[in-house]
Amino acid sequence: MAIKHNNQIQKNHFRKDWQTRVKLHFDQPTKKIARRKARAVKAAALAPRPVDKLRPIVRCPSIKYNRKVRQGRGFSLAELKEAGIPRLVAPTVGISVDYRRQNLSEESLAINVARLKAYKERLIVFPRKGAKHPKAGDSKDIDLSKTQTVSSISASLPIIPLAEGVTEIKKSDMPAPVEGGAYTALRKARSDARLVGVREKRAKDKAEAEANKK
């Protein structure tokens, strides 16, 4: 209920001691440096592995944003099956999996299967440390010193934005306008379709009347 008229303000809590609860961020530049150093330490610890995982290409929800593509949570089981990657092996080689996601179109399935196959071609799996014999799926005869590695998968396999859905055309390429106006033409076509039977009956009665006169 809104307060009206020039009356006393009810429940006026003006002594909250707000100065004791103010949080300042004067350490923001220092924190930025600390985060950068932490990322460098993480990348060095994970090397030669990338710091991120391979994620699918998905469309944004809602009619307003579904023209745009972005990074998804994980690949669906159907996409992994189509690409020939076992669902239990995928997380161990840097592929994120989303068991709940479903493919609602052939387009999304095809584009993500192609993304998985491109990743699979570039993937190098080194044998485990201390392993005497390489396991199935491990890369053989690979020299790390001669192999080009990347620290980020999203940089090596980026998600390229789609072209804009609306494009400009020249005025000369536009179709010729309807004579008399499109609205008038539509109304006339609708009227003609509705009055076909009435006009046929009128013409038939007129022809019969002229025939009876003779």
Short mmCIF file of C-alpha atoms in Angstrom, two decimals, residues 76-85 116:
data_model
loop_
_atom_site.label_atom_id
_atom_site.label_comp_id
_atom_site.label_asym_id
_atom_site.label_seq_id
_atom_site.Cartn_x
_atom_site.Cartn_y
_atom_site.Cartn_z
CA SER A 76 25.25 -35.94 -26.32
CA LEU A 77 25.51 -39.74 -26.34
CA ALA A 78 24.16 -39.84 -29.91
CA GLU A 79 26.97 -37.55 -31.11
CA LEU A 80 29.63 -39.65 -29.41
CA LYS A 81 28.18 -42.84 -30.90
CA GLU A 82 28.09 -41.32 -34.39
CA ALA A 83 31.72 -40.19 -34.06
CA GLY A 84 32.82 -43.62 -32.81
CA ILE A 85 34.00 -42.49 -29.36
CA LEU A 116 34.45 -34.52 -32.68
#
